[in-house]
XYZ file of C-alpha atoms in Angstrom:
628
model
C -50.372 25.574 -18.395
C -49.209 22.608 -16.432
C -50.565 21.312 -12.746
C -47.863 21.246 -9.898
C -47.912 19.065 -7.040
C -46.032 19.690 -4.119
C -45.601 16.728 -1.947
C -44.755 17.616 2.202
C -44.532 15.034 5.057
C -47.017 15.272 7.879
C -50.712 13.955 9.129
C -53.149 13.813 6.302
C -55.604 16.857 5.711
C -59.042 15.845 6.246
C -60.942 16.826 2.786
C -64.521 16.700 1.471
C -65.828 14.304 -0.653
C -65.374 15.353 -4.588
C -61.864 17.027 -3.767
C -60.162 13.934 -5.838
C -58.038 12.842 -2.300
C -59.962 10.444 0.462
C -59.543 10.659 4.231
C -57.117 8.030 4.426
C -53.080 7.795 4.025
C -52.119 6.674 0.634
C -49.270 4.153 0.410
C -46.913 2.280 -2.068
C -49.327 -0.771 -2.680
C -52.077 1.563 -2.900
C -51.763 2.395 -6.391
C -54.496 0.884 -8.055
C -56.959 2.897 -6.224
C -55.513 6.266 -6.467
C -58.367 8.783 -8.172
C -56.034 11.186 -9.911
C -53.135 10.649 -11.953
C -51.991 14.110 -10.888
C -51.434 12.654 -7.129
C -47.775 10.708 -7.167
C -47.556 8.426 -4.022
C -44.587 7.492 -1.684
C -42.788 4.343 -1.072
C -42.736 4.845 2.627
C -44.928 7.092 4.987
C -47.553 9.881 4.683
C -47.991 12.578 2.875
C -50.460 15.017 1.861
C -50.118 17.206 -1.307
C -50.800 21.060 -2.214
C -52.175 21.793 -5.957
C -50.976 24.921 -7.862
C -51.157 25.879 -11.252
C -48.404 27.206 -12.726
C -46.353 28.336 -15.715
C -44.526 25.519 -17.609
C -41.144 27.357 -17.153
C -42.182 27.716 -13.722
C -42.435 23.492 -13.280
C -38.806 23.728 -15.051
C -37.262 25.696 -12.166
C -36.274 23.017 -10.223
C -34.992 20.345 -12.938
C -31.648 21.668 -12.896
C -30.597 20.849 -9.530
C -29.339 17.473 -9.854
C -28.351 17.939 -12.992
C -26.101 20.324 -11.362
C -24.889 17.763 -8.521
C -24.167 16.020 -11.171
C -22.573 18.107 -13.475
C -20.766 18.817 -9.828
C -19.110 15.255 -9.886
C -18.517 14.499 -12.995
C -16.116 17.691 -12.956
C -14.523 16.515 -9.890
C -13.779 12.846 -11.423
C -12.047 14.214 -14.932
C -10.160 17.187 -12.547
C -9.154 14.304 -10.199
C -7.867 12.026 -13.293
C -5.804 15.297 -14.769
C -4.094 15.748 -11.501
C -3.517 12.195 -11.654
C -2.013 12.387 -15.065
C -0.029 15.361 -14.792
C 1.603 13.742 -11.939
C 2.390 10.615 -12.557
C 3.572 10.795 -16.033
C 5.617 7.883 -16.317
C 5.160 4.478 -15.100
C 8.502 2.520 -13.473
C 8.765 -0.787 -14.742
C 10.458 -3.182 -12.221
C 12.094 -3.204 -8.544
C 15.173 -1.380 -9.062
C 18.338 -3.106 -10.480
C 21.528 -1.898 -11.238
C 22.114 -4.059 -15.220
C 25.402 -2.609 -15.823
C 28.279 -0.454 -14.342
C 31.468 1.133 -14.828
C 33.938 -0.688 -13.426
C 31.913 -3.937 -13.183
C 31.494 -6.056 -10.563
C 34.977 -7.838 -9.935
C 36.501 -6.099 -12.693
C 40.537 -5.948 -12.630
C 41.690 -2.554 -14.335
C 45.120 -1.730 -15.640
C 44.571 2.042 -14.754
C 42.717 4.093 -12.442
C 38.843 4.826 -13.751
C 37.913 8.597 -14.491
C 34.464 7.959 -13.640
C 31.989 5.570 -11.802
C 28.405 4.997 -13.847
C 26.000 2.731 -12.689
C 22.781 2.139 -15.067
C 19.769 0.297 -13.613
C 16.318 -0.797 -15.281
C 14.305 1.964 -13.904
C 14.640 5.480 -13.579
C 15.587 6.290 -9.790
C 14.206 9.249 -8.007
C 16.123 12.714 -7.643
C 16.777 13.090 -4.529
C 18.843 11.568 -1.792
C 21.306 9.009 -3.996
C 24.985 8.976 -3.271
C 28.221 6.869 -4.253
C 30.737 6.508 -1.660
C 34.432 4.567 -2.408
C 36.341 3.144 -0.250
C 40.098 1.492 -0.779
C 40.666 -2.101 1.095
C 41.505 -0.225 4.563
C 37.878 1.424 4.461
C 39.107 4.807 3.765
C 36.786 6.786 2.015
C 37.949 8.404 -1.329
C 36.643 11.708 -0.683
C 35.060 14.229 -2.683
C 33.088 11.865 -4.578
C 29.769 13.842 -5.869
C 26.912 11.624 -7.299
C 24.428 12.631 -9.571
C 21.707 11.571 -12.282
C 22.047 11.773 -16.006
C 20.195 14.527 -16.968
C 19.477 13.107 -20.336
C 19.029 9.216 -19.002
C 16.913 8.773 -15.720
C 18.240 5.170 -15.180
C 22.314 6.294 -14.777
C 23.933 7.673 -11.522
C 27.627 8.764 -11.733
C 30.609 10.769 -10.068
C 33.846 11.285 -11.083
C 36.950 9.684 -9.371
C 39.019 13.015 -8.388
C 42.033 11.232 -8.362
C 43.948 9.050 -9.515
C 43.358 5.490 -7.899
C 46.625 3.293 -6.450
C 46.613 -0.621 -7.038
C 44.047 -1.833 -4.563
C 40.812 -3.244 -4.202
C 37.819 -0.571 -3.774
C 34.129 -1.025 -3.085
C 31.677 1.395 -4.316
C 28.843 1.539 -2.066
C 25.505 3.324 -3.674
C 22.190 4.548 -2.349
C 19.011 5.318 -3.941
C 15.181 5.765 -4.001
C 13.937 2.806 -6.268
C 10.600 3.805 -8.177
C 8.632 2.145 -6.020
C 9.491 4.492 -3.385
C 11.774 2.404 -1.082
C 15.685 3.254 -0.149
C 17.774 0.812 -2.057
C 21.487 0.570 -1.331
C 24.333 -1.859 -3.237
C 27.961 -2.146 -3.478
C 30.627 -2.982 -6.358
C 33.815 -4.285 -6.066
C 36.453 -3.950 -8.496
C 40.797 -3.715 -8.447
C 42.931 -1.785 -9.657
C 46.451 -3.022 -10.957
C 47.750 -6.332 -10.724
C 45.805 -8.833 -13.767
C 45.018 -6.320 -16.055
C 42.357 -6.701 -18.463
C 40.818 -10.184 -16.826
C 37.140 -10.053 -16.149
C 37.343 -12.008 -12.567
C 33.452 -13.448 -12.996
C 30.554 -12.100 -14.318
C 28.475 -12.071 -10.961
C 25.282 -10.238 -10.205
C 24.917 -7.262 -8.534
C 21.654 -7.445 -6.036
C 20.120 -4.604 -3.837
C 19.440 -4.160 -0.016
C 16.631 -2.267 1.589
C 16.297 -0.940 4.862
C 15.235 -1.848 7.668
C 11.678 -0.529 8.802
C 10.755 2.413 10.634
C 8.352 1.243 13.342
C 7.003 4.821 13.561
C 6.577 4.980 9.995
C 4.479 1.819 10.328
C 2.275 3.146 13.262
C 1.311 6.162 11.413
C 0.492 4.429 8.332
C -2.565 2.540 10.294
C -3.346 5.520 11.684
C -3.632 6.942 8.682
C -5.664 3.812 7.210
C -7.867 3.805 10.536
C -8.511 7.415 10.290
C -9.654 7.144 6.885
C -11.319 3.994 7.662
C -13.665 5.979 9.766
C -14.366 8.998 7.092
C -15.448 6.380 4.523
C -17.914 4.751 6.965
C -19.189 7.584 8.254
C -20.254 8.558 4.812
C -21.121 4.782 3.569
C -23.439 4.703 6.455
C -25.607 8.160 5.332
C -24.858 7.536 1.507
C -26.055 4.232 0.884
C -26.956 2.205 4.121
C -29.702 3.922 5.208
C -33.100 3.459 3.553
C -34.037 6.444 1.684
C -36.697 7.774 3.806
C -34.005 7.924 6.780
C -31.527 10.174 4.315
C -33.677 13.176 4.020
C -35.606 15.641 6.419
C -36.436 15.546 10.688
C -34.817 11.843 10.218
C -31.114 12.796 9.877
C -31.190 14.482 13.221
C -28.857 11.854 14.476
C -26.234 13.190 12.267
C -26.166 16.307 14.414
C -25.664 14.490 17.756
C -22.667 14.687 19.343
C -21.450 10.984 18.945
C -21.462 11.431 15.338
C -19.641 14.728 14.754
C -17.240 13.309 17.142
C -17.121 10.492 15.608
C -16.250 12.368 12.286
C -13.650 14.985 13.899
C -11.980 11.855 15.419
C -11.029 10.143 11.906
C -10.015 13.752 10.694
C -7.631 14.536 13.270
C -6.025 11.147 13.245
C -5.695 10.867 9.455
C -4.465 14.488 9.101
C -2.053 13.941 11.927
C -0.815 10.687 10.439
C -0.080 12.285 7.066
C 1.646 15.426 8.565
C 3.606 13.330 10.546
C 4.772 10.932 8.100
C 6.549 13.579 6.060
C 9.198 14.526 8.601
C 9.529 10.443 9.162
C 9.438 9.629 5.570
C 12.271 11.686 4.820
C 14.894 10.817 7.505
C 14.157 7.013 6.540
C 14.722 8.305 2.500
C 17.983 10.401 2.999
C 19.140 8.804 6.411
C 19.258 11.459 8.267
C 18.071 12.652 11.674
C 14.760 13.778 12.408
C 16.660 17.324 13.303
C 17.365 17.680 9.655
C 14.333 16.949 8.163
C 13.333 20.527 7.935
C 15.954 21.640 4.912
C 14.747 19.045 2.872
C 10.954 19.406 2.953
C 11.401 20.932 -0.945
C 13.818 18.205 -2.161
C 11.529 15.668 -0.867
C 7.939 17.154 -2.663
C 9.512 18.074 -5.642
C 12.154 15.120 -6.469
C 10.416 11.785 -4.820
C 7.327 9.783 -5.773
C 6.406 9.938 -2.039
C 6.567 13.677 -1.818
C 4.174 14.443 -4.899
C 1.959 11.244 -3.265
C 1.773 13.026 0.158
C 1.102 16.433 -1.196
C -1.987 15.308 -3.024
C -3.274 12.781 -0.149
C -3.373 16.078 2.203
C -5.220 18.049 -0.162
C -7.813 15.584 -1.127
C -8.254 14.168 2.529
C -8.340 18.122 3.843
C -11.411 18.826 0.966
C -13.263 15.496 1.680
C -13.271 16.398 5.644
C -14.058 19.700 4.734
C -17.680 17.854 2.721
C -17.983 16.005 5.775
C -18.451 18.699 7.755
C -20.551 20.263 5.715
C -23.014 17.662 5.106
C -23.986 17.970 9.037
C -25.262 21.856 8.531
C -28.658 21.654 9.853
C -29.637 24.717 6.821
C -28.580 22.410 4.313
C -31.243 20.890 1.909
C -31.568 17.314 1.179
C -29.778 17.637 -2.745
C -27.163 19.836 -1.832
C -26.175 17.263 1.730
C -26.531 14.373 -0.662
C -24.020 15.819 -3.324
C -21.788 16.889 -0.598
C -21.605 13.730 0.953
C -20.869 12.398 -2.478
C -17.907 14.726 -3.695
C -16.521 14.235 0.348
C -16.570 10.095 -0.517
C -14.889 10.808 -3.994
C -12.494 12.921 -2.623
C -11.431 10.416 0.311
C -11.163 7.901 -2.375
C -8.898 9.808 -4.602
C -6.460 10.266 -1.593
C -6.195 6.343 -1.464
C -5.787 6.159 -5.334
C -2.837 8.705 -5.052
C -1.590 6.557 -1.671
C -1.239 3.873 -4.933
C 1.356 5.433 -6.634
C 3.814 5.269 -3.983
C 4.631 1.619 -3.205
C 5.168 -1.930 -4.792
C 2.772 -1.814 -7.205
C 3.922 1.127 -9.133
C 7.234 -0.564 -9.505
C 5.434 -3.593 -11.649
C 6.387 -4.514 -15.159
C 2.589 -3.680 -15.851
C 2.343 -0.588 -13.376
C -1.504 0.302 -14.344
C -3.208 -2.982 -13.594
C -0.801 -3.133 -10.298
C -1.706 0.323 -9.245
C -5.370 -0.257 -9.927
C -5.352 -3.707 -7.584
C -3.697 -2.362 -4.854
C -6.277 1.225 -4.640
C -8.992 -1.247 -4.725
C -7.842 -3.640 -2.279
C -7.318 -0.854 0.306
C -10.419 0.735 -0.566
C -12.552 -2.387 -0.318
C -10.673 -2.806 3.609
C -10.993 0.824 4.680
C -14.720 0.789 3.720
C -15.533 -2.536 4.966
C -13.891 -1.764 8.298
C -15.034 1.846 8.647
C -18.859 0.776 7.565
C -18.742 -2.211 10.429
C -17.117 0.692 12.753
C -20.059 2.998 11.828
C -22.857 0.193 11.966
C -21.449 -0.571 15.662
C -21.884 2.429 17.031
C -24.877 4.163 15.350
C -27.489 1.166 13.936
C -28.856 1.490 17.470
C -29.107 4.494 17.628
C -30.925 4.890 14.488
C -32.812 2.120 14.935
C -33.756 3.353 18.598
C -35.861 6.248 17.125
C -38.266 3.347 15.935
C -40.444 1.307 18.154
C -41.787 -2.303 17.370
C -41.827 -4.021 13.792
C -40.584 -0.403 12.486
C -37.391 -0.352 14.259
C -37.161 -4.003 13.319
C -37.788 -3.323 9.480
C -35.197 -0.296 9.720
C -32.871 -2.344 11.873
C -32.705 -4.934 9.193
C -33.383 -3.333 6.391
C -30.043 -1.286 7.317
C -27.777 -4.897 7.860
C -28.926 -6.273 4.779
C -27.397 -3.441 2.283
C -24.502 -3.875 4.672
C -24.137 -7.477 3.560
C -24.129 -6.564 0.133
C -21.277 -4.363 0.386
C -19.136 -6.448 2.587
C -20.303 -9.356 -0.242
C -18.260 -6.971 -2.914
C -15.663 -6.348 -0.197
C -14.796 -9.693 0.466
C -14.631 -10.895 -3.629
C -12.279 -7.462 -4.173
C -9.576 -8.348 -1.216
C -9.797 -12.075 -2.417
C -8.978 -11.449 -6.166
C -6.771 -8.316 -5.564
C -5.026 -10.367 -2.745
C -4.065 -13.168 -4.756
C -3.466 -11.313 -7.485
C -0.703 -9.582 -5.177
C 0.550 -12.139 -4.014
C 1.791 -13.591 -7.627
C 3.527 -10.832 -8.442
C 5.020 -9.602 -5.837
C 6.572 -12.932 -3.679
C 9.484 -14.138 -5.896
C 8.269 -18.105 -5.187
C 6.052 -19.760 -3.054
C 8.491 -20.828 -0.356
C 8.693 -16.985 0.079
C 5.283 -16.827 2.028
C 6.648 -18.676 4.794
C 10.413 -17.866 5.142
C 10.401 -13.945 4.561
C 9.023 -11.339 6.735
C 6.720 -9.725 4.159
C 5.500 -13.727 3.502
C 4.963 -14.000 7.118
C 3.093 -11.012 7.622
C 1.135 -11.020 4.361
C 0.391 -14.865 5.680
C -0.999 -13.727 8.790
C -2.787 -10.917 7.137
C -4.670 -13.562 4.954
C -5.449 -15.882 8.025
C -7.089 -12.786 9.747
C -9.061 -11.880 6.715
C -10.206 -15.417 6.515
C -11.207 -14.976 10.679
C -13.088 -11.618 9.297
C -14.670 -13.256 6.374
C -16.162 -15.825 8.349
C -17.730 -12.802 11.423
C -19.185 -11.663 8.187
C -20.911 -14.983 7.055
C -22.321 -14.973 10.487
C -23.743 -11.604 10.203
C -25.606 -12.315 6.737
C -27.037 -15.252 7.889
C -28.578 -13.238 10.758
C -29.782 -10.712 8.556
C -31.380 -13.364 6.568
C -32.900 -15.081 9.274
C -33.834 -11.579 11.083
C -34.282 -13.072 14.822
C -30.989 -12.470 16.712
C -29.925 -8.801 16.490
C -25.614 -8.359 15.823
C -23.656 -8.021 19.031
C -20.656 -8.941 19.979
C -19.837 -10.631 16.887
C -20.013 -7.283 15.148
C -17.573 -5.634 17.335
C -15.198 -9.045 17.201
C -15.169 -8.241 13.154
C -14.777 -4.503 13.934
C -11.148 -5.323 15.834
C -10.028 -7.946 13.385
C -10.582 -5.563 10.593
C -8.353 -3.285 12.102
C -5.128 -5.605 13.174
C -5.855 -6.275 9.464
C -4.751 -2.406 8.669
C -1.892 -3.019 11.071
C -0.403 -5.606 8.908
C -1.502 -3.082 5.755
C 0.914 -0.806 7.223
C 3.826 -3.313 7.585
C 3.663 -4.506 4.299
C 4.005 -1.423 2.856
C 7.497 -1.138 4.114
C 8.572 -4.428 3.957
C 10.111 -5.811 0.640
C 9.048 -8.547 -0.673
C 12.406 -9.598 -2.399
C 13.724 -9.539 1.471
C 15.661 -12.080 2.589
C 14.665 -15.227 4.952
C 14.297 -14.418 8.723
C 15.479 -18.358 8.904
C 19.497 -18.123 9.771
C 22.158 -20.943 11.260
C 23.879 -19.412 13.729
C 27.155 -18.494 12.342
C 30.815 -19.825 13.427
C 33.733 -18.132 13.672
C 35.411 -20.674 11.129
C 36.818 -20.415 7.499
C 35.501 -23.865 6.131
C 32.390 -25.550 7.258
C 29.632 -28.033 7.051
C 26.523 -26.793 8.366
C 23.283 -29.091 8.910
C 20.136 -27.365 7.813
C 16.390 -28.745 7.053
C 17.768 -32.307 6.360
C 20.923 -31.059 3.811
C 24.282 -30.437 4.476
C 25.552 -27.478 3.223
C 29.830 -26.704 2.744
C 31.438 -23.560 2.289
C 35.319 -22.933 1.599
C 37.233 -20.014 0.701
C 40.591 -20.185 -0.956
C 43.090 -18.330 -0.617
C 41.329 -16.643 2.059
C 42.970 -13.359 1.734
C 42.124 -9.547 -0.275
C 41.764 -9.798 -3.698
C 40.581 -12.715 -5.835
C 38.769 -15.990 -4.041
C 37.223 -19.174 -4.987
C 33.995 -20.080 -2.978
C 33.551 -23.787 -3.324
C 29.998 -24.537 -2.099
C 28.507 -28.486 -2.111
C 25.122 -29.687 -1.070
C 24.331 -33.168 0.137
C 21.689 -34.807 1.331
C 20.492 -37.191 4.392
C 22.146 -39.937 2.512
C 25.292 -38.372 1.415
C 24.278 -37.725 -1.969
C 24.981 -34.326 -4.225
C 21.829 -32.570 -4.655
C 21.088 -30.818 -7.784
C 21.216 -26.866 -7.239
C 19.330 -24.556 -9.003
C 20.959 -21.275 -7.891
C 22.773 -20.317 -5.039
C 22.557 -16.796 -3.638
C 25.809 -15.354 -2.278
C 25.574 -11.941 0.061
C 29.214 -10.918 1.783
C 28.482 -8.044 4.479
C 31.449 -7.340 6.281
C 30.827 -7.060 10.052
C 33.515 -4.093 10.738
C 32.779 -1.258 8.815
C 29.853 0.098 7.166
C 29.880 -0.869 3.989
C 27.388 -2.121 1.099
C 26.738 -5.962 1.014
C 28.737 -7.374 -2.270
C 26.362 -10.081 -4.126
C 26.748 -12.693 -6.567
C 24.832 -15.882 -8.071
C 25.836 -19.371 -8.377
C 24.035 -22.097 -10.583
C 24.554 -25.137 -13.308
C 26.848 -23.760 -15.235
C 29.541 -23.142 -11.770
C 28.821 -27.129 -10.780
C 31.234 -29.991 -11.636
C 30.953 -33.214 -10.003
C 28.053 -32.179 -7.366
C 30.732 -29.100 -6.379
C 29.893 -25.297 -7.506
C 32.851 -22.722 -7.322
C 32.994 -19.837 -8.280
C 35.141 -16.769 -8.172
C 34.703 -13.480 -6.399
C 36.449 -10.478 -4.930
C 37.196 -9.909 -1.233
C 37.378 -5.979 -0.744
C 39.492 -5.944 2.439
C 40.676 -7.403 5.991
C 38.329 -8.468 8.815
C 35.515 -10.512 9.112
C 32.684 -11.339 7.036
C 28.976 -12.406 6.978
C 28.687 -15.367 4.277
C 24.736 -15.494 3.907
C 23.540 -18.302 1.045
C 20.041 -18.366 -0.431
C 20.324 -22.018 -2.087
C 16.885 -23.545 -4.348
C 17.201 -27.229 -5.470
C 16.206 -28.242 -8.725
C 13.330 -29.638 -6.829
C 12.482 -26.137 -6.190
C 13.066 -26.823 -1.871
C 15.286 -23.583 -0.440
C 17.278 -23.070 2.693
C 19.301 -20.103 3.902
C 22.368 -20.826 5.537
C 24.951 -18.182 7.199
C 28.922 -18.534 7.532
C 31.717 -15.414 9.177
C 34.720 -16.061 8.191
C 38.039 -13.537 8.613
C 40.205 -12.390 6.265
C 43.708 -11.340 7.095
C-alpha cells in the first residue's frame, strides 16, 4: 500500500491541530518546516492537498503520460528525418557549370555534328531544360528536342536533325541548377572553313534570371507568417513562468487577440506557399502564369522546389492544425503542452525542408551549408515572431497581476526573452559569416553586386536590431523602465530584415556588378573607370573568328598587372544566350592581353568586362560595338 497526494490550487482548508498540515499557506522557502514528508510543496502559490490510500498500481496510473508525450515526439523527429532522407537523397555539389560540351566553345568543325551534349558538374533538375540553335542570321534550327541522360544526371543533349551548312551557330541552353535557380548559357562553334583548329579554349559561364518581385513578396510573407506561428508558441512554451502555462492562468490564450493573432500567421503563410507554386513555376519554365496549371506534376515530381513546397505545406498545415488545438479550453495541461510542442517541431521542419531548395544545397559540402542556413532562418523567424508576440501580449499577461506580482511576472517574462534573443543573435552572427565566405566569390563582391548590396544592408539592419536588443536586456536587468517603443522599433527592423531574407534567396551571388560605364556606340575605345583606363579592340570586326585586345593602365600611364579578365558578349538584337570567356597571364604580352573568340552573327553587341588586378582591386567596364 502506498499514500497518494493529490495536490489542487485554491484557499487553504482550515484543519485541526494533529492533522499533520497548519493553518497557514506553505511555500517554496518553507521547506524546512514542513511536518510530513508525504506533503510535496510548490514553487509558486497555494495549495492544499487531499490524502488517499491507494493501490501501488493505482499510484502507477498516471506515470505513463509523459512518457507518452514523449514517446509522441521522439516519433515525430525520426518520421520527420525519414521524410527528409527519402527525399533528398543526393546532395548537389557546386553552382551549376557546364565542364565540357560537344562542339566546344569556339570549336571549328569540318562536318556537320550529329548531336549536341553538354556535361556540367552537377546533376540538373528534370524538368524545364531546353537547347535551342540558331545559324548566324538567328534562325532557329528547328526540331531540336533536349533531354537528360538517363544513365548520367549531369549531361543534356539533342540531336541535330539535319545536316548543318558552313556557318557559325550558337547553342543557347536552359536549365534548373541544383540549387534551384534557372540557369541559361550559350556555345558558339563553326562549321566549315579551318577544319580541325581549336579557335581558344575559353570558358563557358552561366546567366540567371532576373527576379520575380512577386516571388520575393511572398517569400516574406511566408517568413512573416511563420514568424508569427513560432512566437506564438515560444511565448506559451517557454516564456512564460510555469505557473502561468497551466490551469485558470492560460485564459488569455482563449481571447480573441490571440486566436487572431494565430489565424493571422496561418492564413498568410498558407497563402504565401500556395501562391508561390503557380509563381515558382512560370519563373522555372518561362512561361505565363496562364500555363502554369499543366505543369503542376512536372514541377512536384521533377524539381527540388516542387518536392520542397510539397513538404513545407504539409508540415506548416499539421503545425497550425497543433496550434489550434492547444487553445481547446477541454484540453489538459500535458496533452496542450505536447501539442504545443509537436506544432513548434512541425513549423520547424517546414523551415528545414525550405533549406533544401536554395544556395546552400548547391555547396561543395551541402550538409553543413544546409544546416547553417535552417538555423539562421530559424534563429530570425523566432527572434522576430517572439518580440512580435511579447509586444502585443506581455501586457496583457502581465495586466492580470497587480503590484510587485505583475512586476515579478512582467520581468520574469523579459528576462527568458533575453536569453533566447542572446542564442539568436550568436546563431545569425556565426551562420551569417559563415554565409557570407562561401557564397560571395571575393570580398569586393559585398559592395559591387546586388546580392553584396543587399546581404550588406541586411547585416547593417541586424547590427540596428542587435543593438534594440542590448537595450532591452539591460532594462530587464535593471527592472525600472518597462519596454516600449523600443520593443516595437526592434519588432519592424526584424521584419525589413525578412524582406531582405526574401531577396537574397533569389538573387545569385555569382551575379554580376550593378556598377556599368555607359556604353558607346564605337568599335575601339578607352574608357576611364575608378582611376584605370581600360582599352578594348576588336579585329577584324566581322562573323567568325576575332581577336579582343584588352590593356589596362593606370593614373600614370603604366600597364597594370591583370589577374583575369571576364569577357560576356550579349547581343542586343535577338534573344540569344550571352557567349563568355576568360582572359588572364598567360593571354598578356607586353602589358597587352588578346585573345581569340567567335562572333556568332551581324548586329550589335554588349562587351561587358569583369577585370581583378593582381592587387586583387576589380572594375566592370561595358563596350557595344556592331558587327557587319
Amino acid at each position: 500500500m502506498m499514500r497518494k497526494v493529490q495536490w489542487t490550487w485554491g484557499p487553504m482548508p482550515v484543519r485541526k491541530a494533529g492533522e499533520g498540515l497548519s493553518n497557514r499557506s506553505i511555500r517554496s522557502n518553507e521547506l524546512q518546516n514542513m511536518p510530513s514528508a508525504g506533503h510535496v510543496p510548490s514553487a509558486v502559490g497555494h495549495y492544499h492537498c487531499k490524502e488517499s490510500v491507494s493501490r501501488p498500481e493505482a499510484a502507477l496510473s498516471n506515470k505513463p503520460t509523459g512518457q507518452k508525450g514523449k514517446a509522441m515526439l521522439h516519433s515525430l523527429l525520426a518520421l520527420l528525418v525519414l521524410l527528409m532522407c527519402v527525399v533528398f537523397p543526393q546532395q548537389s555539389m557546386a553552382h551549376s557549370a557546364v565542364v565540357e560540351s560537344s562542339p566546344s566553345q569556339n570549336e571549328v568543325l569540318e562536318q556537320s555534328p550529329q548531336q549536341i551534349k553538354i556535361r556540367f558538374n552537377e546533376d540538373i533538375q528534370r524538368a524545364y531544360y531546353s537547347i535551342k540553335l540558331m545559324d548566324s542570321s538567328g534562325k532557329v534550327i528547328q526540331p531540336i528536342e533536349a533531354q537528360i541522360d538517363e544513365k548520367d544526371g549531369t549531361v543534356l543533349k539533342a540531336n541535330v536533325p539535319m545536316k548543318l551548312a558552313g556557318d557559325i551557330y550558337n547553342i543557347s541552353w536552359k536549365a534548373v541548377s541544383g540549387d534551384g535557380h534557372p540557369v541559361q548559357g550559350g556555345i558558339v562553334f563553326q562549321v566549315g572553313d579551318g577544319a580541325g583548329k581549336n579557335v581558344n579554349d575559353t570558358d563557358i559561364r552561366i546567366s540567371d534570371k532576373p527576379v520575380n518581385p512577386m516571388l520575393v513578396v511572398m517569400r516574406w510573407l511566408q517568413y512573416a507568417g511563420q514568424a508569427m506561428l513560432l512566437g506564438a508558441l515560444c511565448l506559451t512554451l517557454f516564456l512564460l513562468p510555469q505557473r502561468l502555462r497551466t490551469g485558470e492562468n492560460t485564459g488569455w490564450m482563449m481571447s480573441g487577440r490571440y486566436r487572431w493573432f494565430v489565424i493571422a500567421g496561418s492564413v498568410i503563410a498558407l497563402a504565401a506557399l500556395l501562391i508561390q507554386l503557380p509563381l515558382r513555376i512560370a519563373w522555372d519554365a518561362d512561361i505565363p502564369l496562364s500555363g502554369t496549371g499543366a505543369e503542376v506534376m512536372t514541377t512536384l515530381q521533377g524539381t527540388v522546389f516542387g518536392k520542397v513546397w510539397l513538404l513545407q505545406m504539409i508540415f506548416t498545415l499539421l503545425g497550425i492544425a497543433g496550434l489550434l488545438i492547444m487553445q481547446l479550453r477541454k484540453l489538459s495541461a500535458s496533452a496542450r503542452k505536447v501539442t504545443g510542442l509537436a506544432a513548434f517541431v512541425l513549423l520547424i521542419a517546414a523551415l528545414l525542408a525550405k533549406a533544401f531548395d536554395g544556395h546552400a544545397y548547391a555547396e561543395p559540402y551541402a550538409g553543413i551549408a544546409v544546416a547553417a542556413d535552417f538555423i539562421h532562418l530559424l534563429s530570425a523567424l523566432i527572434w522576430s515572431g517572439a518580440l512580435l508576440a511579447l509586444a502585443l501580449f506581455l501586457p496583457k499577461i502581465a495586466g492580470l497581476y497587480q503590484g510587485e506580482e505583475r512586476r515579478s511576472v512582467y520581468w520574469s517574462i523579459v528576462r527568458r526573452f533575453s536569453w533566447w534573443a542572446i542564442v539568436s543573435v550568436a546563431a545569425l552572427l556565426v551562420t551569417g559569416i559563415y554565409g557570407s565566405l562561401i557564397y560571395l566569390p571575393e570580398l569586393n563582391s559585398m559592395f559591387t553586386t546586388a546580392y553584396g548590396l543587399t546581404l550588406l544592408g541586411k547585416i547593417l539592419l541586424f547590427l540596428i536590431m542587435a543593438a534594440f536588443a542590448g537595450m532591452n536586456y539591460v532594462k530587464g536587468r535593471k527592472q525600472e523602465e518597462e519596454l516600449g517603443k523600443d520593443l516595437i522599433w526592434e519588432v519592424l527592423t526584424g521584419f525589413v530584415i525578412l524582406v531582405l531574407a526574401a531577396i537574397l534567396v533569389h538573387l545569385s551571388p555569382m551575379g554580376g556588378s550593378l556598377v556599368k560605364v555607359k556604353p558607346e556606340q564605337i568599335t575601339a575605345q578607352t574608357l576611364q573607370v575608378e582611376g584605370y583606363d581600360v582599352s578594348l579592340k576588336v579585329t577584324p570586326l566581322e562573323m567568325g573568328s576575332n581577336d579582343f585586345i584588352v590593356t589596362v593602365k593606370d593614373a600614370k600611364g603604366q600597364p597594370v598587372d591583370v589577374e583575369q579578365i571576364e569577357v560576356t558578349m550579349t547581343h542586343m538584337d535577338m534573344a540569344m544566350a550571352p557567349a563568355e570567356f576568360t582572359m588572364n597571364s598567360a593571354d598578356e604580352q607586353n602589358g597587352v592581353y588578346q585573345k581569340k573568340s567567335m562572333i556568332s552573327m551581324n548586329g550589335r553587341w554588349q562587351i561587358d568586362m569583369h577585370i581583378l588586378t593582381k592587387k586583387l582591386d576589380s572594375m566592370d567596364v561595358q563596350f557595344t560595338i556592331k558587327v557587319g
